[in-house]
Structure formats: structure tokens, C-alpha cells
C-alpha positions as a LaTeX table, in Angstrom:
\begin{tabular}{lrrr}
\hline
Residue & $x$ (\AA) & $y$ (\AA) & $z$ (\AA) \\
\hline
Unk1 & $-6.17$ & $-20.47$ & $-28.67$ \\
Unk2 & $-8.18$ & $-18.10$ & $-26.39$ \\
Unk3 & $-10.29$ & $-20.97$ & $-24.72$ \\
Unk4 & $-6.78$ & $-22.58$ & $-23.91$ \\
Unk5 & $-5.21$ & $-19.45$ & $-22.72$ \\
Unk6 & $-7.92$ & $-18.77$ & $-20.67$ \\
Unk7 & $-7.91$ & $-22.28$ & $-18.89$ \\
Unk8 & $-4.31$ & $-21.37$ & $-18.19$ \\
Unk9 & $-4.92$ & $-18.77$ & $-16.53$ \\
Unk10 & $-7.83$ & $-19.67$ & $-14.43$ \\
Unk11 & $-5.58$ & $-22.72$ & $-13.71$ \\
Unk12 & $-2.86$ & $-20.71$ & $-12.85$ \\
Unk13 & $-5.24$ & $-18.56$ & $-10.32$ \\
Unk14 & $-6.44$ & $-21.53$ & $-8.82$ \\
Unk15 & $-2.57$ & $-22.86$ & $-8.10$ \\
Unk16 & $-2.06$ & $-20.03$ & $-5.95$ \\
Unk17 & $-5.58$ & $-19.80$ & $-4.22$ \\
Unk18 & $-5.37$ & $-23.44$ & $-3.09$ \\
Unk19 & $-1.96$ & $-22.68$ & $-1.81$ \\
Unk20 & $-2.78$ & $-19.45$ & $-0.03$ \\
Unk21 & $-6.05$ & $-20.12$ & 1.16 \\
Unk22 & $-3.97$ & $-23.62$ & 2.92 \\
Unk23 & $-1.34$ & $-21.12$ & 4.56 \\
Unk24 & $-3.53$ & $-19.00$ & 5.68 \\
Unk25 & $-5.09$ & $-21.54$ & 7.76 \\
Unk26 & $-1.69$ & $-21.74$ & 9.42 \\
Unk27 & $-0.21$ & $-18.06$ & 9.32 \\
Unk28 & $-0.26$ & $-15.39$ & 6.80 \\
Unk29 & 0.03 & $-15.39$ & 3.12 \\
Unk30 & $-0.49$ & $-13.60$ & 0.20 \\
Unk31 & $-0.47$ & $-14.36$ & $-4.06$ \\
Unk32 & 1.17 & $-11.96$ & $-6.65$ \\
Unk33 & 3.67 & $-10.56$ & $-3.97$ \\
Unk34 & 5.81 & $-8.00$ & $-5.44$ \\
Unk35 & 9.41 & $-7.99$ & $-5.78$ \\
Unk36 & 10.87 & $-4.59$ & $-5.43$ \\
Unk37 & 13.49 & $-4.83$ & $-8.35$ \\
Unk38 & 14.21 & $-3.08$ & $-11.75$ \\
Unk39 & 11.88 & $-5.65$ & $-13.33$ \\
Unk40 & 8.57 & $-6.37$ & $-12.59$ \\
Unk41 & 9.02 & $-9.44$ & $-10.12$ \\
Unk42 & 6.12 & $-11.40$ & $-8.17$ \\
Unk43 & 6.54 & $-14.33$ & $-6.27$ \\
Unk44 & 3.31 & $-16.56$ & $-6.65$ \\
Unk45 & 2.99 & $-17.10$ & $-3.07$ \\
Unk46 & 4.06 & $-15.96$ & $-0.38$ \\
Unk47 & 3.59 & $-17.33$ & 3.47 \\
Unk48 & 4.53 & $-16.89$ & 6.85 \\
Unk49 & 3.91 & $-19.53$ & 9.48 \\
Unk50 & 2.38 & $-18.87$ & 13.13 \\
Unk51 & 3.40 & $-21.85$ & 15.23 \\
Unk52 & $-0.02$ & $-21.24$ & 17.63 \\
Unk53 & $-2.24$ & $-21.62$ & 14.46 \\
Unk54 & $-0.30$ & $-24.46$ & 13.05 \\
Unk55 & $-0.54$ & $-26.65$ & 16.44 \\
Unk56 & $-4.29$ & $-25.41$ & 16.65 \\
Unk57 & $-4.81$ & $-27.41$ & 13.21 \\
Unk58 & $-3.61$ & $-31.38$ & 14.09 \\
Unk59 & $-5.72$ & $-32.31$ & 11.45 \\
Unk60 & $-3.39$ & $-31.29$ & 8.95 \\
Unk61 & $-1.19$ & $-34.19$ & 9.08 \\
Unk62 & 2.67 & $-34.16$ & 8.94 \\
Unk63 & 3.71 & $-34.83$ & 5.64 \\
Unk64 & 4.48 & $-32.49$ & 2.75 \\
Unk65 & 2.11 & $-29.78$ & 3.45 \\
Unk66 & 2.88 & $-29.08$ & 7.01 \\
Unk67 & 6.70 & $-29.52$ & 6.35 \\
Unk68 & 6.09 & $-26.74$ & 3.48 \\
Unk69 & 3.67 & $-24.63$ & 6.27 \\
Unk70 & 6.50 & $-25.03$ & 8.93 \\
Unk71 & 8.74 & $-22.29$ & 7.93 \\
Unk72 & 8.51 & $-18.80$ & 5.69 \\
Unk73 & 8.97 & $-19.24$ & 2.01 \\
Unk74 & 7.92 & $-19.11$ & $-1.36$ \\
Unk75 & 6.44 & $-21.34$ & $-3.40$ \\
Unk76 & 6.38 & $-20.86$ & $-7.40$ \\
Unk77 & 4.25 & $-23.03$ & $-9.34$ \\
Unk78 & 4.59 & $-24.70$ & $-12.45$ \\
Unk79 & 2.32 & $-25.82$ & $-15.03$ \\
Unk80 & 5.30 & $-27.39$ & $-17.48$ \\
Unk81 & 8.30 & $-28.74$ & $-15.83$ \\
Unk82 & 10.95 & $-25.48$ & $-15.34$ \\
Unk83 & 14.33 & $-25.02$ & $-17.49$ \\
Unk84 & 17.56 & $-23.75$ & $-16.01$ \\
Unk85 & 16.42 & $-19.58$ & $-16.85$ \\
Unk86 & 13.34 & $-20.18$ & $-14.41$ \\
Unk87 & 15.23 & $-21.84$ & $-11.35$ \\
Unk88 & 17.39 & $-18.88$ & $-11.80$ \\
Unk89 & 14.91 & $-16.93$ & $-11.99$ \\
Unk90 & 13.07 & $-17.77$ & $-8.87$ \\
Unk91 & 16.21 & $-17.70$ & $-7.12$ \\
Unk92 & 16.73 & $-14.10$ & $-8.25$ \\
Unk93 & 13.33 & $-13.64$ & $-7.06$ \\
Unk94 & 13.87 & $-15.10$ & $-3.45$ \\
Unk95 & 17.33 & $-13.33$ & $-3.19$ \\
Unk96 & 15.71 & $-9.93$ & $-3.68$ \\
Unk97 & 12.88 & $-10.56$ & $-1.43$ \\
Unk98 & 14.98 & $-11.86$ & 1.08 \\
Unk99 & 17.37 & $-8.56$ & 0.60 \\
Unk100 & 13.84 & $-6.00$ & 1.00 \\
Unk101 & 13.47 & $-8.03$ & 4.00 \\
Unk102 & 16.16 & $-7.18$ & 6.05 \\
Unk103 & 15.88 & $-3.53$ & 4.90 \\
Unk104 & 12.50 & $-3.44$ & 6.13 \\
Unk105 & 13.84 & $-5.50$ & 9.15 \\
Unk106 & 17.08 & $-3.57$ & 9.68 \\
Unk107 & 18.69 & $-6.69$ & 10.88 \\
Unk108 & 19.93 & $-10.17$ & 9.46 \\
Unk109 & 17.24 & $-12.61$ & 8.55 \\
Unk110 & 17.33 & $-16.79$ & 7.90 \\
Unk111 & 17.18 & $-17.15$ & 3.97 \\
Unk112 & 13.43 & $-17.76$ & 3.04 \\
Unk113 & 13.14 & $-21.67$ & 2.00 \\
Unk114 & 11.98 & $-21.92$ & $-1.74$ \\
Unk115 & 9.81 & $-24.43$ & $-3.15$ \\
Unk116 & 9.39 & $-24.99$ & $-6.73$ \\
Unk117 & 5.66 & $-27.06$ & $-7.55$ \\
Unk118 & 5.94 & $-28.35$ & $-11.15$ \\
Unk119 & 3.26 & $-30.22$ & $-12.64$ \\
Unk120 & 5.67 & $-32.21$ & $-14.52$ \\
Unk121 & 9.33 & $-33.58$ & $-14.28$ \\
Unk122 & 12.11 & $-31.02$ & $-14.48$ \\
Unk123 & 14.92 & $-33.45$ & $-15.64$ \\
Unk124 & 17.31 & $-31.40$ & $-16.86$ \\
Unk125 & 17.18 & $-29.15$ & $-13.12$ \\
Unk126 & 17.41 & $-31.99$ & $-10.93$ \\
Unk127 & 19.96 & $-33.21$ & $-13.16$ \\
Unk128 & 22.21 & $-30.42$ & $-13.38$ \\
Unk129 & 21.70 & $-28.34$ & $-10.15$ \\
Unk130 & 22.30 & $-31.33$ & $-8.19$ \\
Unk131 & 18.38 & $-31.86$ & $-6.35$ \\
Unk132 & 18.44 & $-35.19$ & $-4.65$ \\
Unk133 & 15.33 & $-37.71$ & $-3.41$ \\
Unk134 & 14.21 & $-35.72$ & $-0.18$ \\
Unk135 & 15.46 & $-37.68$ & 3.23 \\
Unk136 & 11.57 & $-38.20$ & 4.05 \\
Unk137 & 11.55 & $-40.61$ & 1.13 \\
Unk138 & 8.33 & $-39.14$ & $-0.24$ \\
Unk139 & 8.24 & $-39.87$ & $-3.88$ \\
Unk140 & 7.88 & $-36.83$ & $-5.43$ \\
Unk141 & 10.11 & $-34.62$ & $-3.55$ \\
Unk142 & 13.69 & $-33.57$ & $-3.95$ \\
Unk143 & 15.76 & $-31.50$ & $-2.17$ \\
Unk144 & 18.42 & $-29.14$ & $-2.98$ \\
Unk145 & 22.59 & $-30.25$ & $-2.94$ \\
Unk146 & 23.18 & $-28.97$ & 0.26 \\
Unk147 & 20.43 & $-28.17$ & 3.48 \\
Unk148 & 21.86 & $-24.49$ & 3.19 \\
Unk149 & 20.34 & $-23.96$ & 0.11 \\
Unk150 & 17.30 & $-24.26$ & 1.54 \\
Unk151 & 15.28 & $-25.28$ & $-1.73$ \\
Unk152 & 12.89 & $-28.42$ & $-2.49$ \\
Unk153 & 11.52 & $-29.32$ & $-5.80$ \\
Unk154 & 7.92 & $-30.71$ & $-5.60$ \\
Unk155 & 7.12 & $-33.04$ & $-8.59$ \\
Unk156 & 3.46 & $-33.20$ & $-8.84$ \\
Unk157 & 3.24 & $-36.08$ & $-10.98$ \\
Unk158 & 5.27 & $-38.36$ & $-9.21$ \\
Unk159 & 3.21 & $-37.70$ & $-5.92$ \\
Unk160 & 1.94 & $-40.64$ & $-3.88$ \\
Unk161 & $-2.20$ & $-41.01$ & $-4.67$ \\
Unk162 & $-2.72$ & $-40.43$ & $-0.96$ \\
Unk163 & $-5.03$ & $-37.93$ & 0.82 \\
Unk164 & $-1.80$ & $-35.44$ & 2.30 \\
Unk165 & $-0.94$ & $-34.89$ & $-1.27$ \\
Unk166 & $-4.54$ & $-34.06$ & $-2.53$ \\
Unk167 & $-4.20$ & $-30.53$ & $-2.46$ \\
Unk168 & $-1.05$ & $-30.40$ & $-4.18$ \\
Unk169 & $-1.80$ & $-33.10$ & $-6.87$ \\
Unk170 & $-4.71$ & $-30.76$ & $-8.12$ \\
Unk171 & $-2.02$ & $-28.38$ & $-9.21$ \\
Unk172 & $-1.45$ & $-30.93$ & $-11.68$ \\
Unk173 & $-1.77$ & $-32.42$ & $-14.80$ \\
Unk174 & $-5.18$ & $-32.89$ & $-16.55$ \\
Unk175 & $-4.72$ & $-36.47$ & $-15.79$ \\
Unk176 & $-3.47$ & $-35.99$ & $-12.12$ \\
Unk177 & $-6.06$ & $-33.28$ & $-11.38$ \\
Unk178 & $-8.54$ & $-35.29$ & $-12.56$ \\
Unk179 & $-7.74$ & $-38.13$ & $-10.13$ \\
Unk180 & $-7.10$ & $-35.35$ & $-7.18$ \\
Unk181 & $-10.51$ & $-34.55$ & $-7.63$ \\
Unk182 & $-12.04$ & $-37.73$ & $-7.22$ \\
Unk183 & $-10.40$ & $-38.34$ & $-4.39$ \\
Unk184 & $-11.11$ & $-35.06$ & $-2.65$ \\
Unk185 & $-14.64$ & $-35.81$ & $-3.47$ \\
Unk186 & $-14.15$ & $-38.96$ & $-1.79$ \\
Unk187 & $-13.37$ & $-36.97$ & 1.60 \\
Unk188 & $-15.92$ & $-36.42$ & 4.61 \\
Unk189 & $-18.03$ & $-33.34$ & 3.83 \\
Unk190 & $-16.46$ & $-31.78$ & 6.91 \\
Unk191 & $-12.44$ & $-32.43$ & 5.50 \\
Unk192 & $-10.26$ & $-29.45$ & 5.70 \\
Unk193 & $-9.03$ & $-30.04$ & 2.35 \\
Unk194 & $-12.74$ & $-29.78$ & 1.25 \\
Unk195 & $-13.14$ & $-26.14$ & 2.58 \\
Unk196 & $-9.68$ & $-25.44$ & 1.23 \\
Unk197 & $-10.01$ & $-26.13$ & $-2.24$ \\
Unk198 & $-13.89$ & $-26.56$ & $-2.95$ \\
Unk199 & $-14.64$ & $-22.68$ & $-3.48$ \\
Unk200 & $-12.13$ & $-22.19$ & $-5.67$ \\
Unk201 & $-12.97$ & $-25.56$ & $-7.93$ \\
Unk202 & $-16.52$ & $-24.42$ & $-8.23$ \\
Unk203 & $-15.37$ & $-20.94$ & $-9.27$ \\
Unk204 & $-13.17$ & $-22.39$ & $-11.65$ \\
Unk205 & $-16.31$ & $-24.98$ & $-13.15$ \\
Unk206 & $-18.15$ & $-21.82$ & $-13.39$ \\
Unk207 & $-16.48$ & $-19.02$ & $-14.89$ \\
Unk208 & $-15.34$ & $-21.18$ & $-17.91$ \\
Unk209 & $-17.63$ & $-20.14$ & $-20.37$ \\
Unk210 & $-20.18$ & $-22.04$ & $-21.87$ \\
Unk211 & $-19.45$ & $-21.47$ & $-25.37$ \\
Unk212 & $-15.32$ & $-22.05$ & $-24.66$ \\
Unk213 & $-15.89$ & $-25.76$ & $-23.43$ \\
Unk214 & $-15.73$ & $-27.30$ & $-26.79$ \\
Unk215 & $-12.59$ & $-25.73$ & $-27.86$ \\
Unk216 & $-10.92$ & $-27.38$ & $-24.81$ \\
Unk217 & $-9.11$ & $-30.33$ & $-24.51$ \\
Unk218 & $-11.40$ & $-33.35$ & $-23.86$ \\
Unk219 & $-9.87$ & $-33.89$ & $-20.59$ \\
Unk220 & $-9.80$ & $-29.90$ & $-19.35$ \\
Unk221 & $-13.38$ & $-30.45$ & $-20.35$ \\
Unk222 & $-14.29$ & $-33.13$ & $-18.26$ \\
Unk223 & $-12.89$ & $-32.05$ & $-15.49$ \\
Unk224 & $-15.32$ & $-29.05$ & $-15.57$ \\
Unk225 & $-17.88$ & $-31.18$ & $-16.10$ \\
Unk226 & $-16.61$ & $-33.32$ & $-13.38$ \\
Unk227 & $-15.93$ & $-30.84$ & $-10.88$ \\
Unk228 & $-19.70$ & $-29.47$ & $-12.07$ \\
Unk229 & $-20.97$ & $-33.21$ & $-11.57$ \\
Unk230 & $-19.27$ & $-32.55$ & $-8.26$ \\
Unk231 & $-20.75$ & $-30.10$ & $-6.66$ \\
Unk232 & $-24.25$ & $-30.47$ & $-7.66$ \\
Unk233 & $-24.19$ & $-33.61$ & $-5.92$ \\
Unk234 & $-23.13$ & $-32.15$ & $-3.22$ \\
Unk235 & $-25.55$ & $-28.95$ & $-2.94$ \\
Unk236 & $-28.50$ & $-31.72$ & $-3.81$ \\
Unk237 & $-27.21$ & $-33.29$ & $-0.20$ \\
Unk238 & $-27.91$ & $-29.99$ & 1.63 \\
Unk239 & $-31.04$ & $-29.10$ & $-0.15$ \\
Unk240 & $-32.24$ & $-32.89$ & 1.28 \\
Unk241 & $-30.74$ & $-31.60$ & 4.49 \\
Unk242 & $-33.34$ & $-28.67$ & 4.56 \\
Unk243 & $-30.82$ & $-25.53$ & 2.97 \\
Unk244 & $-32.76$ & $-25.88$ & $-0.25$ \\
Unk245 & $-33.13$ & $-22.06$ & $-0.45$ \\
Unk246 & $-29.99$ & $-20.52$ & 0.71 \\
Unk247 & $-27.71$ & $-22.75$ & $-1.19$ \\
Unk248 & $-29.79$ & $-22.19$ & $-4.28$ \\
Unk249 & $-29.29$ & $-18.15$ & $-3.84$ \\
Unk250 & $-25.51$ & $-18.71$ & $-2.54$ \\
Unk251 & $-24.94$ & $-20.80$ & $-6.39$ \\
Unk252 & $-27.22$ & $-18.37$ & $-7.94$ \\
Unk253 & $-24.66$ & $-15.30$ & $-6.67$ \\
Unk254 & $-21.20$ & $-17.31$ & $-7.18$ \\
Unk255 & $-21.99$ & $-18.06$ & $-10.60$ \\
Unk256 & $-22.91$ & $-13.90$ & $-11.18$ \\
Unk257 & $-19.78$ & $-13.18$ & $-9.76$ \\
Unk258 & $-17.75$ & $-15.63$ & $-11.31$ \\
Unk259 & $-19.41$ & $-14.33$ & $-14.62$ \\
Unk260 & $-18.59$ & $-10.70$ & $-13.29$ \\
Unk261 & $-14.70$ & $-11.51$ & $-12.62$ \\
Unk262 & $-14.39$ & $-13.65$ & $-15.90$ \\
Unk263 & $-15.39$ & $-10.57$ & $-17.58$ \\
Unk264 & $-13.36$ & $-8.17$ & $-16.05$ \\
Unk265 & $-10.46$ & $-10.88$ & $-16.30$ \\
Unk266 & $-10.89$ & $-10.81$ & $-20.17$ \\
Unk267 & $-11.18$ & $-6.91$ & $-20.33$ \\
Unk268 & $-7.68$ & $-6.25$ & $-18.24$ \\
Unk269 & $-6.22$ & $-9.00$ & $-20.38$ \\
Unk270 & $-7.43$ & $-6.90$ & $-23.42$ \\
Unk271 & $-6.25$ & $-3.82$ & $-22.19$ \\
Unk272 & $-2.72$ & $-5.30$ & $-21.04$ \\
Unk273 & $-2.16$ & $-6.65$ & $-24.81$ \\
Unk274 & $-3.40$ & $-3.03$ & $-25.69$ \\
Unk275 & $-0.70$ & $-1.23$ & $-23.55$ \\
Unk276 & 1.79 & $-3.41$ & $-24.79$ \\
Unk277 & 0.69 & $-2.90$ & $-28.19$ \\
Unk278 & 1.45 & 0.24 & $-27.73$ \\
Unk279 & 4.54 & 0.34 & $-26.09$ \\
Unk280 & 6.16 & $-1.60$ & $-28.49$ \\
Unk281 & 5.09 & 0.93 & $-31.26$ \\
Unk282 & 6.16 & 3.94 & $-29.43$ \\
Unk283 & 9.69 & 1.51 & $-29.34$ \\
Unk284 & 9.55 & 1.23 & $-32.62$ \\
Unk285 & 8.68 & 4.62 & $-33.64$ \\
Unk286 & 11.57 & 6.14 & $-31.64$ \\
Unk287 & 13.90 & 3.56 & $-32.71$ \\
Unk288 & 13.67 & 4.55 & $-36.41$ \\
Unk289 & 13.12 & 8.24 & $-35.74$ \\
Unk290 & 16.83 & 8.25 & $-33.94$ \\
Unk291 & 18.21 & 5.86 & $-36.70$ \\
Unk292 & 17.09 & 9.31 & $-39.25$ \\
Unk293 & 18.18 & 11.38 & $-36.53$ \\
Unk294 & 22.03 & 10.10 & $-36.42$ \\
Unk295 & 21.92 & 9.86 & $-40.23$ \\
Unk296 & 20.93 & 13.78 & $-40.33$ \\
Unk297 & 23.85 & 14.30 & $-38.23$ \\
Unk298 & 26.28 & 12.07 & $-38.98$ \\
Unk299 & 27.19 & 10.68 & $-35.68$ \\
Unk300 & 25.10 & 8.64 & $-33.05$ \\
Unk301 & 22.59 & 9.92 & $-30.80$ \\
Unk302 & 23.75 & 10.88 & $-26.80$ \\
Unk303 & 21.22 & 9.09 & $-23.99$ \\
Unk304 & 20.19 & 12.44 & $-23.24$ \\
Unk305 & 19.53 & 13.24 & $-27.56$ \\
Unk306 & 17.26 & 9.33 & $-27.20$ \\
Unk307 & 15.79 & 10.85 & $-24.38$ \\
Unk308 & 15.17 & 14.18 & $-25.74$ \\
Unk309 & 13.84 & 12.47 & $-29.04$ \\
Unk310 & 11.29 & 10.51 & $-27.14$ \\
Unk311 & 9.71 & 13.43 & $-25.31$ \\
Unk312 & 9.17 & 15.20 & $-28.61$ \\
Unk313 & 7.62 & 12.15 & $-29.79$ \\
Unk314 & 5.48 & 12.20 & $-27.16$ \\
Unk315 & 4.53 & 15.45 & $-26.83$ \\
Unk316 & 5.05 & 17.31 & $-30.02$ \\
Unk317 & 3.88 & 14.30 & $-32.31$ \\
Unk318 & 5.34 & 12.50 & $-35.34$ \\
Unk319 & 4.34 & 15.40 & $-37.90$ \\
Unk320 & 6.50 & 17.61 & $-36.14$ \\
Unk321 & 9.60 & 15.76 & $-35.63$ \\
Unk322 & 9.40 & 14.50 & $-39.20$ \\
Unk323 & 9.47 & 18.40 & $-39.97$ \\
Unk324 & 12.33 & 19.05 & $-37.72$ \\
Unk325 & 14.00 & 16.77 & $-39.47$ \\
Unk326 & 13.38 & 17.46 & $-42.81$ \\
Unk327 & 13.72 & 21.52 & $-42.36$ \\
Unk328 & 16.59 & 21.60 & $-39.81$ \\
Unk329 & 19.92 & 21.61 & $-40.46$ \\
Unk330 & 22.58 & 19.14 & $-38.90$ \\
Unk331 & 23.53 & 21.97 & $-36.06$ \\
Unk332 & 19.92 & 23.50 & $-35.78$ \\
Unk333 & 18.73 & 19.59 & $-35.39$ \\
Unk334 & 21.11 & 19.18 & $-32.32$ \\
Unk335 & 20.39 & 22.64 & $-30.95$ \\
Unk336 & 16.96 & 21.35 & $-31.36$ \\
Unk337 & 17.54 & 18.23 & $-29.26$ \\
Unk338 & 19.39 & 20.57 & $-26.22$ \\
Unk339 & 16.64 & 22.82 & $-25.68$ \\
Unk340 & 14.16 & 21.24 & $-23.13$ \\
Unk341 & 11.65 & 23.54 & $-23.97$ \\
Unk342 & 11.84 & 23.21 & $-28.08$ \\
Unk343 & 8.74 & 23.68 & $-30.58$ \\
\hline
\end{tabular}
């Protein structure tokens, strides 16, 4: 279980460094962007086109990738094909964002174009919210009912095996990743794609611990092994090319600081769970503690009484609430709730 949830979420991280690191080559872009909302809301990435940059790259080819590159959007990425609740949710998402906008803007904007990257087939969306084959007659992509929704659904696994999907189709599956990889291997040594993604592959190869490979699937595992297999091959090319040193120390220091990041991964994961942990006791706690609370006075608690309640909690500690309640009387217990600056 924690070998597999880790490969998620390196897989996750390299999703949206592929993606950014392409955009960026092309405008600006950023992962993780933050949706001001009452809920904690991040788009996964985030991009904004310059036209000079994106003429300065011809090499880039038109096809899905540029077409994606061509205008601002989001992109939200996938790893099991989306129900209904995440479309929606991703348009909530966009909606918001494209509401801050305009704020910050203090005029009327174009809607942000959304694309949604799923490693697998969403049926049931492209079924029931209407997405039809794309006009470009790429397999793989479909587009929204209507151009003014301004959506595209990318399905990874249905991708053509052809180089201007090679970035994408290592979003995929195991299976589809696996054969991205090959064929990105398969590239010049000089291929944009190459410079794109390689980093981020090798980091990936790398800060999968040792000791968590055998509890992975056999073909997560050989596609570390693979990707390993990779670029070995390829740093044995430069060291015949006369870089023997400096590529040695350059491998030496990514794999330290993939080891460094791993670790600190796994320790804010830890403390996350902890927090939570903890939340959901203090939730708990309070819960029941205003359940006594209404019985001792024979009505339900006010917002401000919950309130109250949970500042005692927090500051005057279970023991003393538990005496409060014991002690107290119905009228004192209310009084007790009122007074801001209670004991």
C-alpha cells in the first residue's frame, strides 16, 4: 500500500512537470495553482501562451500539443478515467479562476479553455455531457457539445503511437507509458521532447526507493528499471564522448537530491495525515462535548454556543469543560458559554 501510493504520487508529480516544463517552453506556466475559493482548490496546471516564443519553437509540430499551447487554459490530469463529480469539479475550478481573473483584471476576459488528460476512457462523461470526436480527427481527442464551451477531453490511451503524442502518452497507463518511453528513447539525443521529459523520468527512476520496487506492480517496476536501463545508456554515450567526470558528479548529485526530496516528500505526507488526524479528533471531541452540552440544557446549541464550546476546548482543555459540565447548572452552563472571557 505505501510503495503504491507513493508511485502515485511521484506519477502524479511527473504529469504536471512534463506538462509545465512543455508550456513553459512556449509561455508561462505554473503546477498546484491555487483557486481562491471556500475550499482548498488547485488547478494542476496552469499556462499562458506567448505567441513570440511559440513561433520561435517550429519544432514543436502542429498537432495536439501546440493546439493545447495555443491559447490559456488548464489542464487537469487523470490517472483513472473521471466520473461526472470530477468534470464538475474542474469546471467549478475553471469558473472560479476565470472569476479571480477578471477581478485581478478589472475587465471582461475570454473563458480559459479546459482540458481534461485521462489516462483511461471516461465513458460515462463523453457519454452523458455530450463530448464528440474532435474536428482534427485525432483519435484520442474529443471535444466539448458546443465550441463555446471551450473544453477537450484528451484520452491517453486511445492516442495515435506517433512522436507528437509522446509526451502526453507518458501520462499514461503502465502499458502506454511503457511504450512512450521507448519511443522517446528512440528520439535524436538533441529532440525537444528529450530535454522536456528526460529530467523528470530520471528523477522519477531514482527517488523510488530501492527497497519499495518489489512491492510494485511488475510493470511500474520495469518501467523504473527501464527508464534506469535508459539513461545509463545514455550517460555511457557522453562518458565515450569525453564528459566522463561531470556527468558522473551531475548523477552522483541528482540521485542525493532526489533521495533528499523523497524524504522530505514522505515526512510532509506524514505530517499532513498527522494534522488531519488531528483535526478530525478535535471534530469529534467537540461534536460529543455539544451533544452533552444540549442534553445539560435541554435545547440545542446556538453557532455562537458551538463556537464558544470549541474555544474552551481549545484553550481551557477537556478536564475543564467536563467539570463545567458536570458542576454547572443548566443557566450557569449557558452563562458560561456567553462570557468570552470564562474560566
Amino acid at each position: 500500500m505505501v510503495s503504491a501510493a507513493i508511485m502515485h504520487f511521484r506519477l502524479d508529480q511527473l504529469a504536471k512537470n512534463i506538462l509545465r516544463d512543455f508550456f513553459v517552453l512556449v509561455g508561462a506556466a505554473e503546477t498546484e495553482v491555487e483557486v481562491p475559493a471556500g475550499d482548498a482548490q488547485r488547478i494542476d496546471v496552469w499556462h499562458v501562451p506567448d505567441p513570440a516564443l511559440l513561433r520561435a519553437h517550429p519544432e514543436i509540430e502542429p498537432g495536439l500539443l501546440r493546439s493545447m499551447a495555443a491559447e490559456a487554459g488548464m489542464v487537469e490530469v487523470f490517472s483513472a478515467a473521471p466520473g461526472a463529480a470530477e468534470l464538475h469539479g474542474c469546471m467549478r475550478k475553471r469558473y472560479q479562476w476565470h472569476h479571480t481573473l477578471e477581478l485581478r483584471a478589472e475587465r471582461a476576459l475570454q473563458l480559459p479553455s479546459a482540458w481534461i488528460v485521462s489516462a483511461g476512457r471516461p465513458d460515462g462523461v463523453l457519454r452523458d455531457f455530450g463530448f464528440v470526436q474532435d474536428a482534427s480527427g485525432l483519435e484520442g481527442l474529443y471535444a466539448g457539445p458546443a465550441p463555446g464551451w471551450r473544453i477537450h477531453a484528451v484520452v491517453i490511451a486511445e492516442l495515435p503511437r506517433v512522436r507528437g503524442t509522446v509526451l502526453l502518452r507518458l501520462l499514461g497507463a503502465p502499458r502506454v507509458r511503457r511504450a512512450a518511453l521507448r519511443d522517446l528513447a528512440a528520439l535524436p539525443e538533441d529532440a525537444w521532447e528529450r530535454r522536456v521529459a528526460m529530467p523528470w523520468l530520471v528523477r522519477l527512476s531514482f527517488e523510488v526507493p530501492e527497497q519499495l520496487l518489489p512491492g510494485l506492480p511488475s510493470v511500474e517496476r520495469d518501467f523504473i528499471m527501464e527508464t534506469r536501463e535508459w539513461f545509463e545508456q545514455f550517460t555511457a554515450r557522453k562518458v565515450e564522448a569525453g564528459v566522463e567526470a561531470g556527468l558522473k558528479e551531475a548523477v552522483k548529485e541528482a540521485k542525493k537530491e532526489a533521495e533528499r526530496r523523497a524524504e522530505e516528500a514522505l515526512k510532509e505526507a506524514e505530517q499532513r495525515a498527522e494534522e488531519a488526524r488531528r483535526e478530525a479528533e478535535q471534530r469529534t471531541r467537540l461534536r460529543l462535548t455539544a451533544r452533552m452540552c444540549e442534553l445539560r440544557l435541554g435545547r440545542p446549541l446556538t453557532e455562537a454556543e458551538t463556537a464558544a464550546l470549541g474555544e474552551r476546548l481549545a484553550r481551557l482543555q477537556e478536564t475543564r469543560v467536563a467539570e463545567v459540565l458536570i458542576s454547572f447548572s443548566a443557566e450557569a452552563l449557558a452563562t458560561w458559554l456567553a462570557d468570552p472571557n470564562a474560566t
